Coordinates of C-alpha atoms and ligand atoms in Angstrom, one line a residue:
X183 CA -29.2 51.1 6.7
X184 CA -31.3 48.4 9.0
X185 CA -32.0 46.2 5.5
X186 CA -28.2 46.5 4.6
X187 CA -27.4 45.2 8.3
X188 CA -30.0 42.8 8.3
X189 CA -28.6 41.1 4.6
X190 CA -25.1 40.8 5.9
X191 CA -26.1 39.1 9.2
X192 CA -28.2 37.0 6.5
X193 CA -25.1 36.3 4.4
X194 CA -22.3 36.2 7.1
X195 CA -25.3 33.3 8.4
X196 CA -25.5 31.4 5.1
X197 CA -21.3 31.7 5.0
X198 CA -21.1 30.6 8.6
X199 CA -24.1 27.5 8.2
X200 CA -22.5 26.5 4.8
X201 CA -19.2 26.4 6.7
X202 CA -20.1 23.3 9.0
X203 CA -22.3 21.3 6.4
X204 CA -21.2 18.2 5.3
X205 CA -19.7 17.7 1.7
X206 CA -19.5 14.1 -0.4
X207 CA -17.3 15.4 -2.2
X208 CA -14.6 13.1 -1.3
X209 CA -11.4 11.3 -2.1
X210 CA -11.6 8.4 -3.6
X211 CA -14.6 9.3 -5.3
X212 CA -18.1 6.9 -4.1
X213 CA -19.8 4.6 -6.6
X214 CA -22.9 6.6 -6.6
X215 CA -24.3 9.5 -4.7
X216 CA -27.9 10.6 -5.0
X217 CA -28.2 13.5 -3.0
X218 CA -31.3 15.3 -1.9
X219 CA -31.2 18.8 -1.3
X220 CA -34.8 18.8 0.2
X221 CA -33.7 17.7 3.7
X222 CA -31.3 17.9 6.3
X223 CA -29.9 16.1 9.2
X224 CA -28.3 18.0 12.1
X225 CA -25.9 16.0 14.1
X226 CA -25.1 17.6 17.2
X227 CA -22.9 16.3 20.5
X228 CA -24.5 13.5 22.7
X229 CA -26.1 11.8 19.7
X230 CA -25.7 8.1 20.0
X231 CA -23.7 5.9 17.2
X232 CA -25.7 2.6 17.9
X233 CA -23.9 -0.4 16.7
X234 CA -24.1 -4.4 17.7
X235 CA -22.2 -4.0 21.0
X236 CA -21.6 -7.9 21.1
X237 CA -19.4 -7.2 17.9
X238 CA -15.6 -6.6 19.0
X239 CA -15.0 -4.5 15.2
X240 CA -18.4 -3.0 15.5
X241 CA -17.4 -2.0 18.9
X242 CA -13.9 -0.8 17.5
X243 CA -15.6 1.1 14.2
X244 CA -18.4 3.0 16.3
X245 CA -15.1 4.2 18.6
X246 CA -13.5 5.2 15.6
X247 CA -16.0 7.3 14.0
X248 CA -16.5 8.8 17.1
X249 CA -12.4 10.4 17.4
X250 CA -13.1 11.4 13.8
X251 CA -15.8 13.4 14.0
X252 CA -14.4 14.7 17.5
X253 CA -11.0 15.4 15.6
X254 CA -12.7 16.9 12.4
X255 CA -15.4 19.4 14.7
X256 CA -14.9 19.2 17.9
X257 CA -18.7 17.1 18.4
X258 CA -18.6 14.6 21.1
X259 CA -21.1 11.3 19.8
X260 CA -22.1 8.3 22.2
X261 CA -21.8 5.0 21.8
X262 CA -25.1 3.3 22.3
X263 CA -26.5 -0.2 21.8
X264 CA -28.1 -1.4 18.4
X265 CA -31.5 -1.3 19.5
X266 CA -31.2 1.9 21.0
X267 CA -33.0 4.8 18.7
X268 CA -30.2 6.3 18.0
X269 CA -30.2 9.2 14.9
X270 CA -26.8 7.2 14.0
X271 CA -27.0 3.6 13.4
X272 CA -24.3 0.8 12.6
X273 CA -25.8 -2.6 11.0
X274 CA -24.6 -5.7 9.5
X275 CA -26.9 -7.3 6.6
X276 CA -26.6 -11.2 5.3
X277 CA -26.2 -11.2 2.1
X278 CA -29.5 -12.1 0.0
X279 CA -30.3 -15.4 -1.4
X280 CA -30.7 -16.2 -5.0
X281 CA -34.3 -18.0 -4.2
X282 CA -36.5 -18.0 -1.3
X283 CA -35.6 -21.7 -1.0
X284 CA -31.9 -21.0 -1.1
X285 CA -30.7 -22.1 2.4
X286 CA -27.2 -20.2 1.7
X287 CA -26.8 -16.7 1.0
X288 CA -24.8 -16.2 -2.5
X289 CA -21.2 -15.9 -1.6
X290 CA -19.7 -12.6 -1.8
X291 CA -16.7 -11.5 -4.1
X292 CA -14.2 -9.9 -2.4
X293 CA -15.2 -6.5 -3.3
X294 CA -18.7 -6.6 -2.1
X295 CA -17.4 -7.8 1.6
X296 CA -15.7 -4.4 1.2
X297 CA -19.0 -2.5 0.4
X298 CA -21.7 -0.5 2.1
X299 CA -24.9 1.9 1.7
X300 CA -25.2 5.0 3.8
X301 CA -27.8 6.7 3.8
X302 CA -29.0 10.0 5.4
X303 CA -32.2 11.5 5.8
X304 CA -33.8 14.1 8.1
X305 CA -33.7 11.4 11.0
X306 CA -30.2 10.3 11.2
X307 CA -28.1 8.5 8.9
X308 CA -28.4 4.4 8.6
X309 CA -24.8 2.4 7.2
X310 CA -25.0 -0.8 6.4
X311 CA -23.1 -3.4 5.0
X312 CA -22.2 -7.0 4.7
X313 CA -19.2 -7.2 6.7
X314 CA -17.7 -4.8 9.6
X315 CA -14.5 -3.9 6.9
X316 CA -17.6 -2.3 5.0
X317 CA -19.0 -0.7 8.0
X318 CA -15.3 0.8 8.8
X319 CA -14.9 2.2 4.6
X320 CA -18.4 3.9 5.5
X321 CA -17.5 5.4 8.6
X322 CA -14.4 6.5 6.7
X323 CA -16.5 8.1 4.0
X324 CA -18.5 10.1 7.0
X325 CA -15.0 10.9 8.3
X326 CA -14.0 12.3 5.3
X327 CA -17.5 14.6 4.3
X328 CA -17.7 16.2 7.4
X329 CA -16.5 20.0 7.4
X330 CA -12.9 20.0 9.1
X331 CA -13.7 23.3 12.3
X332 CA -13.3 23.9 15.3
X333 CA -16.1 23.4 18.3
X334 CA -18.9 23.0 16.0
X335 CA -22.5 23.2 17.8
X336 CA -24.1 21.4 14.9
X337 CA -22.8 20.0 11.7
X338 CA -25.5 19.9 8.6
X339 CA -25.7 16.5 6.7
X340 CA -27.7 16.7 3.0
X341 CA -29.7 13.8 2.9
X342 CA -27.8 11.7 0.7
X343 CA -27.3 7.6 -0.6
X344 CA -24.9 6.8 -1.0
X345 CA -23.4 3.2 -2.5
X346 CA -19.5 2.2 -2.8
X347 CA -17.5 -0.5 -4.0
X348 CA -13.9 -0.3 -4.8
X349 CA -12.9 -1.6 -8.1
X350 CA -10.0 -3.7 -7.2
X351 CA -9.3 -5.9 -4.3
X352 CA -5.6 -5.4 -4.1
X353 CA -4.9 -1.5 -3.5
X354 CA -1.5 -1.2 -2.2
X355 CA 1.9 1.2 -1.2
X356 CA 4.5 -0.1 -0.1
X357 CA 7.5 1.4 2.0
X358 CA 10.4 0.6 2.1
X359 CA 12.3 0.8 5.5
X360 CA 15.5 -0.8 4.6
X361 CA 17.2 1.8 2.9
X362 CA 16.1 4.2 5.7
X363 CA 14.1 2.6 8.8
X364 CA 11.1 4.4 10.0
X365 CA 10.2 3.7 13.6
X366 CA 6.8 1.6 14.8
X367 CA 4.9 5.0 15.4
X368 CA 5.3 5.8 12.1
X369 CA 4.5 2.7 10.1
X370 CA 1.1 2.7 11.9
X371 CA 0.6 6.5 10.7
X372 CA 1.6 5.2 7.5
X373 CA -1.1 2.8 7.8
X374 CA -3.5 5.1 9.4
X375 CA -3.5 7.4 6.0
X376 CA -3.6 4.4 3.9
X377 CA -6.5 3.6 5.3
X378 CA -8.0 7.2 5.4
X379 CA -7.7 6.7 1.6
X380 CA -9.0 3.0 1.0
X381 CA -5.9 1.0 0.8
X382 CA -5.9 -2.1 1.9
X383 CA -2.1 -3.7 1.3
X384 CA 0.4 -2.5 3.3
X385 CA 4.1 -3.9 1.1
X386 CA 6.5 -3.7 3.6
X387 CA 10.0 -4.0 2.2
X388 CA 12.5 -5.2 5.8
X389 CA 15.5 -6.5 4.0
X390 CA 17.9 -4.6 1.6
X391 CA 21.4 -4.5 0.8
X392 CA 21.7 -1.7 3.1
X393 CA 20.4 -3.2 6.0
X394 CA 18.2 -5.8 7.2
X395 CA 14.9 -5.2 9.5
X396 CA 13.6 -7.9 10.5
X397 CA 14.1 -10.2 13.5
X398 CA 15.2 -14.3 12.8
X399 CA 15.0 -15.6 16.2
X400 CA 17.0 -18.9 14.3
X401 CA 19.6 -16.2 13.5
X402 CA 19.8 -13.4 16.2
X403 CA 23.0 -11.9 14.4
X404 CA 21.5 -11.4 11.1
X405 CA 18.6 -8.3 12.5
X406 CA 21.6 -7.6 15.2
X407 CA 24.7 -6.8 12.8
X408 CA 23.0 -7.3 9.3
X409 CA 20.5 -3.9 10.4
X410 CA 24.1 -1.6 10.7
X411 CA 25.9 0.5 7.7
X412 CA 28.8 1.8 8.7
X413 CA 28.3 5.0 6.7
X414 CA 26.0 6.2 4.3
X415 CA 26.6 7.5 1.1
X416 CA 25.9 11.6 1.0
X417 CA 24.5 12.6 -2.6
X418 CA 24.8 10.7 -5.9
X419 CA 25.9 7.6 -4.9
X420 CA 28.8 7.3 -7.5
X421 CA 30.4 10.3 -5.9
X422 CA 31.1 7.6 -2.6
X423 CA 31.5 10.9 -0.6
X424 CA 29.8 9.3 2.7
X425 CA 28.4 10.7 6.3
X426 CA 30.8 8.5 8.3
X427 CA 27.9 7.9 10.6
X428 CA 26.5 4.3 11.6
X429 CA 23.3 3.8 10.7
X430 CA 20.6 1.0 12.1
X431 CA 17.5 -0.2 13.2
X432 CA 15.4 -3.2 13.0
X433 CA 12.3 -4.4 13.8
X434 CA 11.5 -7.0 17.1
X435 CA 8.9 -10.0 16.1
X436 CA 6.8 -8.3 18.9
X437 CA 7.1 -5.3 17.1
X438 CA 6.0 -6.5 14.0
X439 CA 3.4 -8.8 15.8
X440 CA 1.9 -5.4 17.1
X441 CA 1.6 -3.4 13.5
X442 CA -0.1 -6.2 11.9
X443 CA -2.5 -6.3 15.0
X444 CA -3.1 -2.3 14.4
X445 CA -3.2 -3.1 10.7
X446 CA -5.7 -5.7 10.8
X447 CA -8.2 -3.4 13.4
X448 CA -7.7 -1.2 10.1
X449 CA -8.6 -3.4 7.3
X450 CA -4.8 -3.4 5.9
X451 CA -3.0 -6.2 5.3
X452 CA 1.1 -6.3 5.9
X453 CA 2.5 -7.9 2.8
X454 CA 6.5 -8.4 3.7
X455 CA 9.1 -8.7 1.7
X456 CA 12.1 -10.6 2.1
X457 CA 14.4 -9.4 -1.1
X458 CA 15.9 -12.6 -2.8
X459 CA 18.0 -13.8 -4.1
X460 CA 19.5 -10.0 -5.0
X461 CA 20.0 -7.1 -2.8
X462 CA 20.9 -9.4 0.2
X463 CA 24.1 -7.8 0.9
X464 CA 23.2 -7.1 4.4
X465 CA 22.8 -10.9 4.9
X466 CA 25.9 -11.4 2.7
X467 CA 27.6 -9.7 6.1
X468 CA 26.8 -11.8 8.8
X469 CA 26.8 -14.8 6.2
X470 CA 29.9 -14.8 4.3
X471 CA 29.4 -18.0 3.2
X472 CA 26.2 -17.7 1.4
X473 CA 27.7 -15.7 -0.9
X474 CA 29.6 -17.5 -4.2
X475 CA 33.2 -15.3 -3.2
X476 CA 32.8 -16.6 0.2
X477 CA 33.6 -12.7 1.0
X478 CA 34.2 -10.3 3.3
X479 CA 31.5 -8.4 2.6
X480 CA 30.1 -4.8 4.3
X481 CA 26.3 -4.1 4.8
X482 CA 26.5 -1.9 1.6
X483 CA 27.0 2.0 2.0
X484 CA 25.5 2.9 -0.6
X485 CA 22.8 3.0 -3.4
X486 CA 22.4 0.6 -6.9
X487 CA 22.8 -3.1 -7.3
X488 CA 25.3 -5.0 -5.8
X489 CA 26.9 -7.4 -7.9
X490 CA 26.9 -9.5 -4.8
X491 CA 23.8 -12.1 -4.1
X492 CA 23.4 -15.4 -2.5
X493 CA 25.0 -18.3 -4.4
X494 CA 22.0 -20.1 -6.2
X495 CA 24.2 -23.7 -6.0
X496 CA 25.0 -23.6 -1.8
X497 CA 22.3 -25.6 -0.7
X498 CA 23.1 -23.7 2.8
X499 CA 21.0 -20.5 0.8
X500 CA 18.2 -22.4 0.7
X501 CA 18.1 -23.8 4.1
X502 CA 19.0 -19.8 5.3
X503 CA 15.7 -19.1 3.1
X504 CA 13.7 -21.2 4.9
X505 CA 14.5 -20.6 7.8
X506 CA 14.1 -16.8 7.5
X507 CA 10.1 -17.2 5.3
X508 CA 9.4 -20.1 8.1
X509 CA 9.4 -17.1 10.9
X510 CA 8.3 -15.0 8.7
X511 CA 4.9 -16.6 8.1
X512 CA 4.6 -17.3 11.4
X513 CA 4.5 -13.3 12.2
X514 CA 2.8 -12.1 9.5
X515 CA -0.7 -13.4 8.5
X516 CA -0.8 -12.6 5.2
X517 CA -2.0 -14.4 2.2
X518 CA 0.9 -12.8 0.7
X519 CA 4.3 -13.3 1.3
X520 CA 6.8 -11.0 -1.4
X521 CA 10.0 -12.7 -2.3
X522 CA 11.6 -10.1 -4.3
X523 CA 13.2 -11.2 -6.7
X524 CA 14.4 -8.0 -8.7
X525 CA 18.0 -6.8 -10.0
X526 CA 20.1 -10.0 -9.0
X527 CA 22.8 -9.7 -11.5
X528 CA 24.4 -13.3 -12.7
X529 CA 28.1 -12.8 -13.1
X530 CA 29.0 -14.0 -9.9
X531 CA 26.6 -17.5 -10.8
X532 CA 28.3 -17.6 -13.9
X533 CA 31.6 -17.9 -12.7
X534 CA 30.8 -20.2 -9.5
X535 CA 31.9 -23.4 -9.6
X536 CA 28.3 -23.9 -6.7
X537 CA 26.4 -22.4 -9.2
X538 CA 27.9 -23.8 -12.5
X539 CA 27.2 -27.6 -10.5
X540 CA 23.6 -26.9 -9.6
X541 CA 23.2 -25.8 -12.8
X542 CA 24.2 -29.0 -14.8
X543 CA 22.8 -31.4 -11.8
X544 CA 19.2 -29.4 -12.6
X545 CA 20.2 -29.6 -16.3
X546 CA 19.5 -26.1 -16.9
X547 CA 20.4 -25.2 -20.6
X548 CA 20.2 -21.9 -22.2
X549 CA 17.6 -21.3 -24.7
X550 CA 17.9 -18.4 -27.1
X551 CA 14.9 -17.4 -26.8
X552 CA 13.7 -14.0 -26.0
X553 CA 11.0 -13.6 -23.2
X554 CA 9.1 -10.5 -21.5
X555 CA 11.2 -10.2 -18.5
X556 CA 14.5 -10.6 -19.7
X557 CA 17.9 -9.9 -17.6
X558 CA 17.5 -6.3 -16.3
X559 CA 21.1 -6.2 -16.8
X560 CA 21.5 -6.7 -20.6
X561 CA 20.5 -10.0 -21.3
X562 CA 17.8 -9.8 -23.5
X563 CA 17.3 -13.8 -22.9
X564 CA 15.3 -14.3 -20.2
X565 CA 15.6 -18.1 -20.7
X566 CA 19.6 -18.4 -19.5
X567 CA 20.7 -21.6 -17.3
X568 CA 21.2 -18.9 -14.7
X569 CA 17.5 -17.5 -14.5
X570 CA 16.2 -20.6 -14.5
X571 CA 18.7 -21.3 -11.2
X572 CA 16.7 -18.3 -9.7
X573 CA 13.6 -19.8 -10.9
X574 CA 14.4 -22.8 -9.5
X575 CA 15.1 -21.0 -6.1
X576 CA 11.5 -19.4 -6.2
X577 CA 10.0 -22.5 -7.1
X578 CA 11.1 -24.3 -3.7
X579 CA 10.2 -20.9 -1.9
X580 CA 6.6 -21.2 -3.7
X581 CA 6.1 -25.1 -2.6
X582 CA 7.8 -24.0 1.2
X583 CA 5.4 -20.8 1.3
X584 CA 2.0 -23.0 0.1
X585 CA 2.8 -25.4 2.5
X586 CA 2.0 -22.3 4.8
X587 CA -1.2 -21.6 3.0
X588 CA 0.6 -18.7 1.1
X589 CA 0.7 -17.2 -2.4
X590 CA 4.2 -15.8 -3.6
X591 CA 4.6 -12.8 -5.0
X592 CA 7.8 -11.4 -7.0
X593 CA 8.9 -8.6 -9.1
X594 CA 8.3 -8.9 -12.8
X595 CA 11.7 -10.6 -13.1
X596 CA 10.5 -13.5 -11.7
X597 CA 9.2 -14.5 -15.6
X598 CA 12.5 -14.4 -16.6
X599 CA 13.0 -18.1 -15.9
X600 CA 10.0 -19.2 -16.2
X601 CA 6.9 -19.0 -13.3
X602 CA 6.0 -20.9 -10.5
X603 CA 2.5 -22.4 -10.4
X604 CA 0.8 -20.1 -8.1
X605 CA 2.8 -16.8 -8.1
X606 CA 1.6 -13.5 -8.5
X607 CA 3.6 -11.0 -10.7
X608 CA 4.5 -7.0 -9.4
X609 CA 5.0 -6.0 -12.9
X610 CA 7.0 -2.5 -12.0
X611 CA 9.5 -2.3 -15.1
X612 CA 6.3 -0.7 -17.5
X613 CA 3.1 -3.1 -17.5
X614 CA 4.9 -5.7 -19.8
X615 CA 5.7 -8.2 -17.5
X616 CA 1.7 -7.6 -16.1
X617 CA 1.0 -8.4 -19.4
X618 CA 2.9 -11.8 -19.9
X619 CA 2.1 -12.7 -16.7
X620 CA -1.5 -12.6 -17.1
X621 CA -1.8 -13.9 -20.5
X622 CA 0.0 -17.1 -18.6
X623 CA -3.1 -16.9 -16.5
X624 CA -1.3 -15.9 -13.3
X625 CA -2.4 -13.0 -11.0
X626 CA -0.8 -9.4 -11.6
X627 CA -0.3 -6.4 -9.6
X628 CA 0.4 -3.6 -11.7
X629 CA 3.1 -1.2 -10.3
X630 CA 4.6 0.5 -13.6
X631 CA 7.3 2.6 -12.2
X632 CA 6.7 6.0 -14.9
X633 CA 3.3 5.7 -12.9
X634 CA 3.7 4.4 -9.6
X635 CA 6.9 5.0 -8.2
X636 CA 6.3 7.4 -5.4
X637 CA 10.3 8.1 -4.8
X638 CA 10.4 10.2 -7.8
X639 CA 9.4 13.7 -7.9
X640 CA 6.2 15.0 -8.5
X641 CA 6.6 18.7 -9.2
X642 CA 8.5 19.1 -12.6
X643 CA 10.3 22.1 -10.8
X644 CA 13.2 20.1 -8.7
X645 CA 14.0 23.5 -6.7
X646 CA 10.1 23.5 -5.2
X647 CA 10.8 19.4 -3.4
X648 CA 13.1 17.7 -1.4
X649 CA 15.7 16.1 -2.9
X650 CA 14.9 12.5 -4.7
X651 CA 15.2 10.0 -6.9
X652 CA 15.7 12.0 -10.5
X653 CA 14.8 10.9 -13.8
X654 CA 11.1 11.4 -14.5
X655 CA 8.7 12.9 -12.8
X656 CA 5.4 11.6 -11.4
X657 CA 2.5 13.7 -11.1
X658 CA -0.8 13.3 -9.4
X659 CA -1.6 13.4 -13.1
X660 CA 0.3 10.5 -14.5
X661 CA -0.4 8.6 -11.7
X662 CA -4.7 8.9 -12.0
X663 CA -4.1 8.6 -15.7
X664 CA -3.0 4.4 -15.1
X665 CA -5.5 2.1 -16.6
X666 CA -4.0 -1.2 -14.3
X667 CA -6.3 -3.3 -17.1
X668 CA -4.1 -2.2 -20.0
X669 CA -6.8 -2.4 -22.4
X670 CA -5.0 -2.4 -25.8
X671 CA -3.2 -5.7 -24.7
X672 CA -5.2 -7.6 -22.3
X673 CA -8.7 -9.2 -23.2
X674 CA -11.8 -9.1 -20.7
X675 CA -10.9 -12.9 -19.5
X676 CA -7.3 -11.9 -18.7
X677 CA -8.5 -8.7 -16.7
X678 CA -9.3 -11.0 -14.2
X679 CA -5.9 -11.7 -13.5
X680 CA -5.2 -7.7 -12.3
X681 CA -6.1 -7.9 -8.6
X682 CA -4.6 -4.3 -8.3
X683 CA -2.7 -1.2 -8.5
X684 CA 0.6 -0.6 -5.8
X685 CA 2.2 3.1 -5.3
X686 CA 6.1 2.1 -4.0
X687 CA 7.9 4.3 -2.0
X688 CA 11.7 4.0 -1.9
X689 CA 13.5 5.3 0.4
X690 CA 17.6 5.8 -0.4
X691 CA 16.8 9.7 -0.4
X692 CA 14.0 9.5 1.8
X693 CA 15.6 9.4 5.1
X694 CA 12.6 11.0 7.4
X695 CA 9.3 10.7 8.0
X696 CA 8.1 14.2 7.2
X697 CA 9.7 13.7 4.2
X698 CA 8.4 10.1 3.5
X699 CA 4.6 12.2 4.0
X700 CA 5.7 14.6 1.3
X701 CA 6.9 11.9 -1.4
X702 CA 3.3 9.8 -0.5
X703 CA 1.1 13.2 -0.6
X704 CA -1.4 14.0 -2.1
X705 CA 0.0 11.2 -4.6
X706 CA -2.3 8.7 -3.1
X707 CA -5.0 10.5 -3.3
X708 CA -4.6 10.6 -6.5
X709 CA -3.8 6.8 -6.7
X710 CA -6.7 5.3 -4.7
X711 CA -9.3 7.1 -6.8
X712 CA -7.7 4.5 -10.0
X713 CA -7.8 2.3 -7.4
X714 CA -11.4 2.5 -6.7
X715 CA -13.1 4.4 -9.5
X716 CA -14.5 2.5 -12.9
X717 CA -12.5 4.4 -15.6
X718 CA -15.6 6.3 -17.2
X719 CA -16.3 7.8 -13.3
X720 CA -12.6 9.0 -13.3
X721 CA -12.5 12.7 -14.2
X722 CA -9.0 14.4 -13.3
X723 CA -10.4 17.7 -13.1
X724 CA -13.1 17.2 -10.7
X725 CA -10.5 15.2 -8.3
X726 CA -8.5 18.6 -8.2
X727 CA -11.7 20.0 -6.9
X728 CA -12.3 17.7 -4.4
X729 CA -8.4 17.7 -2.8
X730 CA -8.9 21.2 -0.9
X731 CA -11.4 19.1 1.5
X732 CA -9.4 16.3 2.2
X733 CA -6.5 18.4 2.6
X734 CA -7.9 19.7 5.7
X735 CA -8.0 17.0 6.9
X736 CA -5.0 16.3 6.2
X737 CA -4.0 19.4 8.1
X738 CA -6.0 18.4 11.0
X739 CA -4.3 15.2 11.4
X740 CA -0.5 16.9 11.1
X741 CA 0.7 15.3 7.8
X742 CA 2.6 16.6 5.7
X743 CA 2.3 16.9 1.5
X744 CA 2.8 18.7 -1.5
X745 CA 0.9 21.6 -1.8
X746 CA 0.8 21.6 -5.4
X747 CA -0.8 19.8 -7.7
X748 CA 0.7 18.8 -11.6
Ligands
ACM299 C1 12.6 -2.5 -7.9 O1 12.1 -0.9 -8.1 N1 14.1 -2.5 -7.9 C2 11.7 -3.5 -7.7
ZN300 ZN1 27.2 -19.3 -6.4

């Protein structure tokens, strides 16, 4: 009996002890994890995190780690100077030189800038990286390795050497804050969730037919009046049944700057999007003279692709756009600025005297060649004179952005009338646009709808999830199965033009933060592994086994997520 009791006690202690142990089975999976099971490091309260206190970024990262350890385990660490004999040390190291004679170290690739090494032995944890961003990634790895417990006294870390570096430089997620408006607090939470998953580009969709959300100081009515629709369609757009409740909201420039700073502290860049020349009905509401017909135009109360777009022939259109993009550049330091460019029907332009006069003045003609990225509204002929007029506008804006040191991103429709020089293509209607752009030596972000549209359901059974965009399922396994380099189409050289993979959360059907999080999670956990890992490392069954540990952290962080995976 006594032996049985002591065996039970032993088993209980073992279970208890293992529940307090860190596990490196995290998402996204690091590039290399070498565990040495013969040694353990035991983390306890009041231990120090040593870092360079003269470096503001290192100081902030140590503070984050302290908060994350407390959040997951209750253990409180101390921050100590770099030279202190603390068991947890975060150090910046200089990149190697090619030879002893070289004065300068070799230039780092963007991926190497984010790389880090994390070593655990019985004496402690040592993190090294070339840049603070690498230390931040390592701190997130430690955070995700922690057991989520309450009031732990100690955490045991198996000895390990982790080396990690992302596969792609651009690891994006978009949030449509125009169909529905999301508060600054929620946007910050979204950025936190992105950072947890190692994403680094927040694509902020700020304008739509249904609402203008970015304050432009030179045009105050744009946000004040353009942000408010009188009512919103309930259910399917074609039914035109409305709630008759005014709906609005916009971000002041001060709020945007605050979000930019918040994101930068978490190594997330914000790519702002002003979608033009289509999806502009909220701006036309305020400035009807910018439309081909002169209006009036309501801020759109239903979803879909609107016929009314900015007039391509009115010189005031370019003046308007340069004012808007000028202020956007003042607020957002991003190297990339998104100009939209999608779903711009040309029927108004075909009939508009101003548009046709501009086409004549520019000598634009319709060519009967079929090109990838042909007009989305039926025309297979990408090289219509009207599409070329859109390219002319894109080109003008590209030059304007270049004068501010920025690169233009556009949805793949920008291929239709010919790409301007440095344009980056965001391929959403499958991968064809991205492949065509890479072959033309343009940079590409892959975001093909059937793999990356997070507004679509994630489970086959519609009844199990909130109502959202239907027609195809974007499950975790589907997202995971995507290979951004499209090996059957692109050569090794062309691969270099693929910057990365992005998920898009459109919000026609998503009005609340909880629903947005449900759409995002755990699908972002699936996507981030494609963004970080080489194809040979990918393993969906393994990913599924690693997910419960991450979900415990979601619970701790109070995040809503879909609890099933397909
Ligand atoms: C898009 O989904 N219209 C880019
Ligand atoms: Zn016109």
